[in-house]
Each structure stands twice: as structure tokens, then as C-alpha cells.
Amino acid sequence: GAGVSQTPSNKVTEKGKYVELRCDPISGHTALYWYRQSLGQGPEFLIYFQGTGAADDSGLPNDRFFAVRPEGSVSTLKIQRTERGDSAVYLCASSFGSRGDEQYFGPGTRLTVT
Amino acid sequence: AQSVTQPDIHITVSEGASLELRCNYSYGATPYLFWYVQSPGQGLQLLLKYFSGDTLVQGIKGFEAEFKRSQSSFNLRKPSVHWSDAAEYFCAVVGGAGNMLTFGGGTRLMVKP
């Protein structure tokens, strides 16, 4: 079956620009997670959705980052006024809604801010 | 807050040799523990997980891990490494009310022929 997909796979943008990263979760998964992985590091949690609502956004680094999941399926991570420090691989994962359920990861979007 | 430490950034082993990757966690209660593997150009794949019960858990691709509460460790092992095991390995923990993963920094495994 189809896994988690993310688009685009690569995004190059200039400092100060706005970007949107898309995540299509596995059908039927109620939970959706965004993580960020900088070079040589483990993924870091950004935000978690249960259905349409953000259950925990404590990992968002500042108010330039925002994410939505309006219909409880596809999610978009939005970054305003991008900075070079935002360059990283942005990973999306989905799971059934219970604690400890396996999270299935997408291939990621590599964001480069020049 | 929970945390995970993977002390070894790089490990090189010969093909056919045994492997142990170290993971130490910090969490007040019994955590949910995971090992993921990330191959170049591929997404993170779950190898195995521990919630409760038998402290020795078996995973895919011949991997196993042992939970040791007294040492706050969850080390990953494989008796005989194959060249295809070369990848980055991440230990992770779920703690607190949600299901968010806290990852360690990863261990890059290289396999010599």
C-alpha cells in the first residue's frame, strides 16, 4: 500500500522567502507528526496533529513556523521569512492515534535556504 | 523531559562480525523505546520496539535489543553483520502524554568487506 509521501523532495529558496512543505499520510492514520533533521543529527520533533487539531506544537522553534491539517489528512508545514538556519530535512510521519503506535516516516523534504 | 544518548557517532565492523550499538535514555517512568534505521535516500524504518514484558525484543533483519532498567539502556545487537546493514541507526523514546519521539544523535555504521 501507499506510504507517507512528501512534496517537494527538494526545495531551494532564498533567505526571507515563504515556503510550504506538504505531507500525505497513510490513509486511516489519525496522527501526523513533523520532525526536522539537521545534518549529522537525529530528527527533532516539531508538531503533532491528532485529527485536524494540533495536539502539541511545543517543538516549533518560533512563530515563523506554522502547520495545518484542515481535513485531518494532508498537512502543510509553512515557514515564513526563511533563514539559512532553517536548512534541514523536514520529515513527516503518521500513525494510528495511540501512544506507542509505530510511526511511519516519509522520505522527507530537503530544504536549502540560500 | 526525556532524552536519548547514543555514545558512538561512528562504528566500523567487518562483515560477518557481531554488532552492538549503545543507547542510553533518561525518563522517569518506564519508557516506550524504539530503534530506527535510515539508509541513504530512504526514510526511517522501524527495526524494533519495547513497551513492557520480556526485556529482550526481536526485530526485523535479524536485530534484537535488550532493555536494562538498572542501566537505563536499550542496546541494539546483531550476531552477524551484512554489508547491507551499513546505515544510520537511531534510538528513540516516547515519554510523557503524547506519542512524540525523542531521538538520539544516531550512530553511523560502516561495514568492511
mmCIF file of C-alpha atoms in Angstrom:
data_model
loop_
_atom_site.group_PDB
_atom_site.id
_atom_site.type_symbol
_atom_site.label_atom_id
_atom_site.label_comp_id
_atom_site.label_asym_id
_atom_site.label_seq_id
_atom_site.Cartn_x
_atom_site.Cartn_y
_atom_site.Cartn_z
ATOM 1 C CA GLY A 1 0.000 0.000 0.000
ATOM 2 C CA ALA A 2 0.973 3.628 -0.266
ATOM 3 C CA GLY A 3 3.258 5.006 2.375
ATOM 4 C CA VAL A 4 3.724 8.543 3.618
ATOM 5 C CA SER A 5 4.569 10.903 0.788
ATOM 6 C CA GLN A 6 6.126 14.343 0.967
ATOM 7 C CA THR A 7 6.411 17.041 -1.654
ATOM 8 C CA PRO A 8 8.598 18.537 -2.873
ATOM 9 C CA SER A 9 11.534 16.217 -2.307
ATOM 10 C CA ASN A 10 13.903 19.166 -2.581
ATOM 11 C CA LYS A 11 13.287 22.869 -2.166
ATOM 12 C CA VAL A 12 15.808 25.647 -2.630
ATOM 13 C CA THR A 13 14.712 29.109 -1.596
ATOM 14 C CA GLU A 14 16.245 32.470 -0.874
ATOM 15 C CA LYS A 15 16.556 33.910 2.588
ATOM 16 C CA GLY A 16 13.409 35.788 3.523
ATOM 17 C CA LYS A 17 11.071 33.832 1.254
ATOM 18 C CA TYR A 18 7.989 31.836 2.279
ATOM 19 C CA VAL A 19 7.826 28.053 1.752
ATOM 20 C CA GLU A 20 5.224 25.350 2.122
ATOM 21 C CA LEU A 21 6.014 21.680 2.593
ATOM 22 C CA ARG A 22 3.321 19.061 2.065
ATOM 23 C CA CYS A 23 2.737 15.710 3.721
ATOM 24 C CA ASP A 24 0.281 12.997 2.645
ATOM 25 C CA PRO A 25 -0.103 10.461 5.465
ATOM 26 C CA ILE A 26 -1.121 6.829 5.240
ATOM 27 C CA SER A 27 -4.862 6.548 4.774
ATOM 28 C CA GLY A 28 -6.635 5.931 8.064
ATOM 29 C CA HIS A 29 -3.860 7.278 10.258
ATOM 30 C CA THR A 30 -5.295 9.868 12.626
ATOM 31 C CA ALA A 31 -1.977 11.117 13.997
ATOM 32 C CA LEU A 32 0.533 13.114 11.977
ATOM 33 C CA TYR A 33 3.946 14.378 13.078
ATOM 34 C CA TRP A 34 6.505 16.782 11.705
ATOM 35 C CA TYR A 35 10.190 16.464 12.582
ATOM 36 C CA ARG A 36 13.276 18.352 11.437
ATOM 37 C CA GLN A 37 16.639 16.677 10.877
ATOM 38 C CA SER A 38 19.725 18.821 10.598
ATOM 39 C CA LEU A 39 22.891 17.410 9.074
ATOM 40 C CA GLY A 40 24.533 14.833 11.298
ATOM 41 C CA GLN A 41 21.798 14.913 13.924
ATOM 42 C CA GLY A 42 18.754 12.919 14.896
ATOM 43 C CA PRO A 43 15.276 14.131 13.993
ATOM 44 C CA GLU A 44 13.756 16.716 16.313
ATOM 45 C CA PHE A 45 10.027 16.924 16.990
ATOM 46 C CA LEU A 46 8.195 19.987 15.695
ATOM 47 C CA ILE A 47 4.438 19.453 15.898
ATOM 48 C CA TYR A 48 1.884 16.673 16.280
ATOM 49 C CA PHE A 49 -1.692 16.527 14.991
ATOM 50 C CA GLN A 50 -4.455 14.293 16.233
ATOM 51 C CA GLY A 51 -7.141 14.640 13.584
ATOM 52 C CA THR A 52 -7.426 18.254 12.493
ATOM 53 C CA GLY A 53 -6.090 19.859 15.636
ATOM 54 C CA ALA A 54 -2.528 20.431 16.741
ATOM 55 C CA ALA A 55 -2.215 18.323 19.893
ATOM 56 C CA ASP A 56 1.289 19.550 20.662
ATOM 57 C CA ASP A 57 3.251 22.280 18.888
ATOM 58 C CA SER A 58 5.924 22.673 21.549
ATOM 59 C CA GLY A 59 8.706 21.801 19.117
ATOM 60 C CA LEU A 60 8.101 24.669 16.698
ATOM 61 C CA PRO A 61 11.208 26.861 17.072
ATOM 62 C CA ASN A 62 9.454 30.223 16.694
ATOM 63 C CA ASP A 63 6.394 31.926 15.234
ATOM 64 C CA ARG A 64 7.761 31.793 11.685
ATOM 65 C CA PHE A 65 6.763 28.128 11.651
ATOM 66 C CA PHE A 66 3.145 27.072 11.334
ATOM 67 C CA ALA A 67 1.390 23.873 10.287
ATOM 68 C CA VAL A 68 -2.155 22.963 9.359
ATOM 69 C CA ARG A 69 -4.178 19.832 8.730
ATOM 70 C CA PRO A 70 -7.594 21.196 7.826
ATOM 71 C CA GLU A 71 -9.353 17.965 6.863
ATOM 72 C CA GLY A 72 -7.494 15.570 9.106
ATOM 73 C CA SER A 73 -5.446 14.091 6.293
ATOM 74 C CA VAL A 74 -2.918 16.144 4.305
ATOM 75 C CA SER A 75 -0.778 18.532 6.304
ATOM 76 C CA THR A 76 1.207 21.587 5.246
ATOM 77 C CA LEU A 77 4.169 22.981 7.139
ATOM 78 C CA LYS A 78 4.605 26.681 6.448
ATOM 79 C CA ILE A 79 7.761 28.668 7.083
ATOM 80 C CA GLN A 80 7.752 32.458 6.777
ATOM 81 C CA ARG A 81 10.779 34.696 6.283
ATOM 82 C CA THR A 82 13.100 31.729 5.888
ATOM 83 C CA GLU A 83 16.577 31.896 7.374
ATOM 84 C CA ARG A 84 19.721 29.948 6.468
ATOM 85 C CA GLY A 85 19.409 28.119 9.786
ATOM 86 C CA ASP A 86 16.122 26.623 8.599
ATOM 87 C CA SER A 87 18.035 24.468 6.106
ATOM 88 C CA ALA A 88 17.391 20.844 7.034
ATOM 89 C CA VAL A 89 15.423 17.765 6.042
ATOM 90 C CA TYR A 90 11.824 18.037 7.154
ATOM 91 C CA LEU A 91 10.299 14.648 7.931
ATOM 92 C CA CYS A 92 6.653 13.755 8.223
ATOM 93 C CA ALA A 93 5.305 10.652 9.936
ATOM 94 C CA SER A 94 1.863 9.227 10.551
ATOM 95 C CA SER A 95 0.409 6.615 12.870
ATOM 96 C CA PHE A 96 -2.781 5.365 14.425
ATOM 97 C CA GLY A 97 -3.630 7.526 17.380
ATOM 98 C CA SER A 98 -2.471 5.537 20.407
ATOM 99 C CA ARG A 99 0.666 6.135 22.436
ATOM 100 C CA GLY A 100 3.448 3.879 21.272
ATOM 101 C CA ASP A 101 1.923 3.137 17.878
ATOM 102 C CA GLU A 102 4.546 2.788 15.171
ATOM 103 C CA GLN A 103 5.207 5.970 13.248
ATOM 104 C CA TYR A 104 5.701 5.554 9.517
ATOM 105 C CA PHE A 105 8.035 8.123 8.044
ATOM 106 C CA GLY A 106 8.048 9.764 4.652
ATOM 107 C CA PRO A 107 11.230 10.300 2.626
ATOM 108 C CA GLY A 108 11.488 13.923 3.731
ATOM 109 C CA THR A 109 11.807 17.315 2.064
ATOM 110 C CA ARG A 110 15.319 18.721 1.895
ATOM 111 C CA LEU A 111 15.057 22.490 2.363
ATOM 112 C CA THR A 112 18.015 24.672 1.446
ATOM 113 C CA VAL A 113 17.896 28.372 2.207
ATOM 114 C CA THR A 114 20.494 30.387 0.292
ATOM 115 C CA ALA B 1 11.840 15.801 29.850
ATOM 116 C CA GLN B 2 13.117 12.653 28.249
ATOM 117 C CA SER B 3 16.434 12.389 26.407
ATOM 118 C CA VAL B 4 18.412 9.792 24.486
ATOM 119 C CA THR B 5 22.167 9.444 24.159
ATOM 120 C CA GLN B 6 23.969 7.353 21.586
ATOM 121 C CA PRO B 7 27.605 7.497 22.661
ATOM 122 C CA ASP B 8 29.101 6.196 19.420
ATOM 123 C CA ILE B 9 28.870 8.525 16.425
ATOM 124 C CA HIS B 10 30.608 6.096 14.046
ATOM 125 C CA ILE B 11 31.200 2.370 14.233
ATOM 126 C CA THR B 12 33.005 0.185 11.690
ATOM 127 C CA VAL B 13 32.708 -3.588 11.771
ATOM 128 C CA SER B 14 33.766 -6.335 9.405
ATOM 129 C CA GLU B 15 31.123 -8.236 7.506
ATOM 130 C CA GLY B 16 30.127 -11.309 9.491
ATOM 131 C CA ALA B 17 31.207 -9.814 12.809
ATOM 132 C CA SER B 18 28.811 -9.147 15.673
ATOM 133 C CA LEU B 19 27.439 -5.684 16.364
ATOM 134 C CA GLU B 20 26.280 -3.776 19.411
ATOM 135 C CA LEU B 21 25.039 -0.191 19.225
ATOM 136 C CA ARG B 22 24.615 1.609 22.521
ATOM 137 C CA CYS B 23 21.643 3.669 23.642
ATOM 138 C CA ASN B 24 21.016 5.324 26.992
ATOM 139 C CA TYR B 25 17.805 7.113 27.854
ATOM 140 C CA SER B 26 16.582 9.418 30.547
ATOM 141 C CA TYR B 27 12.960 9.207 31.585
ATOM 142 C CA GLY B 28 11.274 8.930 34.982
ATOM 143 C CA ALA B 29 8.857 6.122 34.253
ATOM 144 C CA THR B 30 9.047 3.090 32.015
ATOM 145 C CA PRO B 31 9.534 4.464 28.536
ATOM 146 C CA TYR B 32 8.497 3.196 25.154
ATOM 147 C CA LEU B 33 11.778 2.564 23.310
ATOM 148 C CA PHE B 34 12.454 2.224 19.608
ATOM 149 C CA TRP B 35 15.279 1.605 17.176
ATOM 150 C CA TYR B 36 15.022 3.040 13.662
ATOM 151 C CA VAL B 37 17.356 2.632 10.682
ATOM 152 C CA GLN B 38 17.906 5.275 8.000
ATOM 153 C CA SER B 39 19.578 4.271 4.762
ATOM 154 C CA PRO B 40 20.802 6.865 2.257
ATOM 155 C CA GLY B 41 17.914 8.272 0.280
ATOM 156 C CA GLN B 42 15.363 6.319 2.271
ATOM 157 C CA GLY B 43 13.036 7.144 5.095
ATOM 158 C CA LEU B 44 13.334 5.974 8.670
ATOM 159 C CA GLN B 45 12.311 2.352 9.137
ATOM 160 C CA LEU B 46 11.371 0.800 12.465
ATOM 161 C CA LEU B 47 13.592 -2.125 13.480
ATOM 162 C CA LEU B 48 12.017 -2.967 16.824
ATOM 163 C CA LYS B 49 10.285 -1.526 19.868
ATOM 164 C CA TYR B 50 9.935 -2.184 23.588
ATOM 165 C CA PHE B 51 6.931 -1.333 25.714
ATOM 166 C CA SER B 52 6.851 -3.853 28.541
ATOM 167 C CA GLY B 53 7.274 -7.536 29.314
ATOM 168 C CA ASP B 54 10.222 -9.543 28.054
ATOM 169 C CA THR B 55 13.245 -7.271 28.124
ATOM 170 C CA LEU B 56 14.815 -8.926 25.071
ATOM 171 C CA VAL B 57 12.945 -7.924 21.931
ATOM 172 C CA GLN B 58 13.367 -9.263 18.434
ATOM 173 C CA GLY B 59 13.086 -7.103 15.367
ATOM 174 C CA ILE B 60 13.375 -7.239 11.624
ATOM 175 C CA LYS B 61 16.534 -8.035 9.659
ATOM 176 C CA GLY B 62 17.912 -10.204 12.473
ATOM 177 C CA PHE B 63 18.274 -7.377 15.015
ATOM 178 C CA GLU B 64 17.472 -7.621 18.699
ATOM 179 C CA ALA B 65 17.660 -5.222 21.625
ATOM 180 C CA GLU B 66 17.740 -5.610 25.379
ATOM 181 C CA PHE B 67 16.104 -3.229 27.838
ATOM 182 C CA LYS B 68 18.051 -2.826 31.067
ATOM 183 C CA ARG B 69 16.236 -0.602 33.525
ATOM 184 C CA SER B 70 19.118 -0.546 36.024
ATOM 185 C CA GLN B 71 21.429 0.872 33.361
ATOM 186 C CA SER B 72 18.815 2.984 31.531
ATOM 187 C CA SER B 73 19.972 1.289 28.365
ATOM 188 C CA PHE B 74 18.434 -0.236 25.270
ATOM 189 C CA ASN B 75 21.330 -1.565 23.198
ATOM 190 C CA LEU B 76 20.844 -2.939 19.708
ATOM 191 C CA ARG B 77 22.614 -6.144 18.673
ATOM 192 C CA LYS B 78 23.084 -8.346 15.649
ATOM 193 C CA PRO B 79 25.143 -11.564 15.709
ATOM 194 C CA SER B 80 26.439 -11.316 12.137
ATOM 195 C CA VAL B 81 26.503 -8.076 10.165
ATOM 196 C CA HIS B 82 25.844 -7.956 6.414
ATOM 197 C CA TRP B 83 27.154 -5.277 4.047
ATOM 198 C CA SER B 84 23.563 -4.110 3.522
ATOM 199 C CA ASP B 85 23.346 -3.152 7.208
ATOM 200 C CA ALA B 86 25.524 -0.097 6.568
ATOM 201 C CA ALA B 87 23.268 2.828 7.523
ATOM 202 C CA GLU B 88 22.484 5.317 10.283
ATOM 203 C CA TYR B 89 20.785 3.923 13.358
ATOM 204 C CA PHE B 90 18.648 5.961 15.733
ATOM 205 C CA CYS B 91 17.400 5.097 19.182
ATOM 206 C CA ALA B 92 14.242 6.912 20.266
ATOM 207 C CA VAL B 93 11.938 7.180 23.237
ATOM 208 C CA VAL B 94 8.325 8.131 23.732
ATOM 209 C CA GLY B 95 7.709 9.767 27.066
ATOM 210 C CA GLY B 96 5.024 11.942 28.519
ATOM 211 C CA ALA B 97 1.420 12.193 27.426
ATOM 212 C CA GLY B 98 1.844 12.308 23.682
ATOM 213 C CA ASN B 99 3.380 9.971 21.148
ATOM 214 C CA MET B 100 6.201 12.223 20.028
ATOM 215 C CA LEU B 101 9.564 10.582 19.532
ATOM 216 C CA THR B 102 12.740 11.957 21.089
ATOM 217 C CA PHE B 103 15.696 10.696 19.071
ATOM 218 C CA GLY B 104 19.330 10.222 19.904
ATOM 219 C CA GLY B 105 22.003 11.694 17.689
ATOM 220 C CA GLY B 106 22.438 8.498 15.720
ATOM 221 C CA THR B 107 25.249 6.025 15.080
ATOM 222 C CA ARG B 108 26.623 5.613 11.578
ATOM 223 C CA LEU B 109 27.524 2.007 10.863
ATOM 224 C CA MET B 110 30.092 1.153 8.228
ATOM 225 C CA VAL B 111 30.720 -2.450 7.182
ATOM 226 C CA LYS B 112 34.110 -3.571 5.890
ATOM 227 C CA PRO B 113 34.180 -6.404 3.343
#
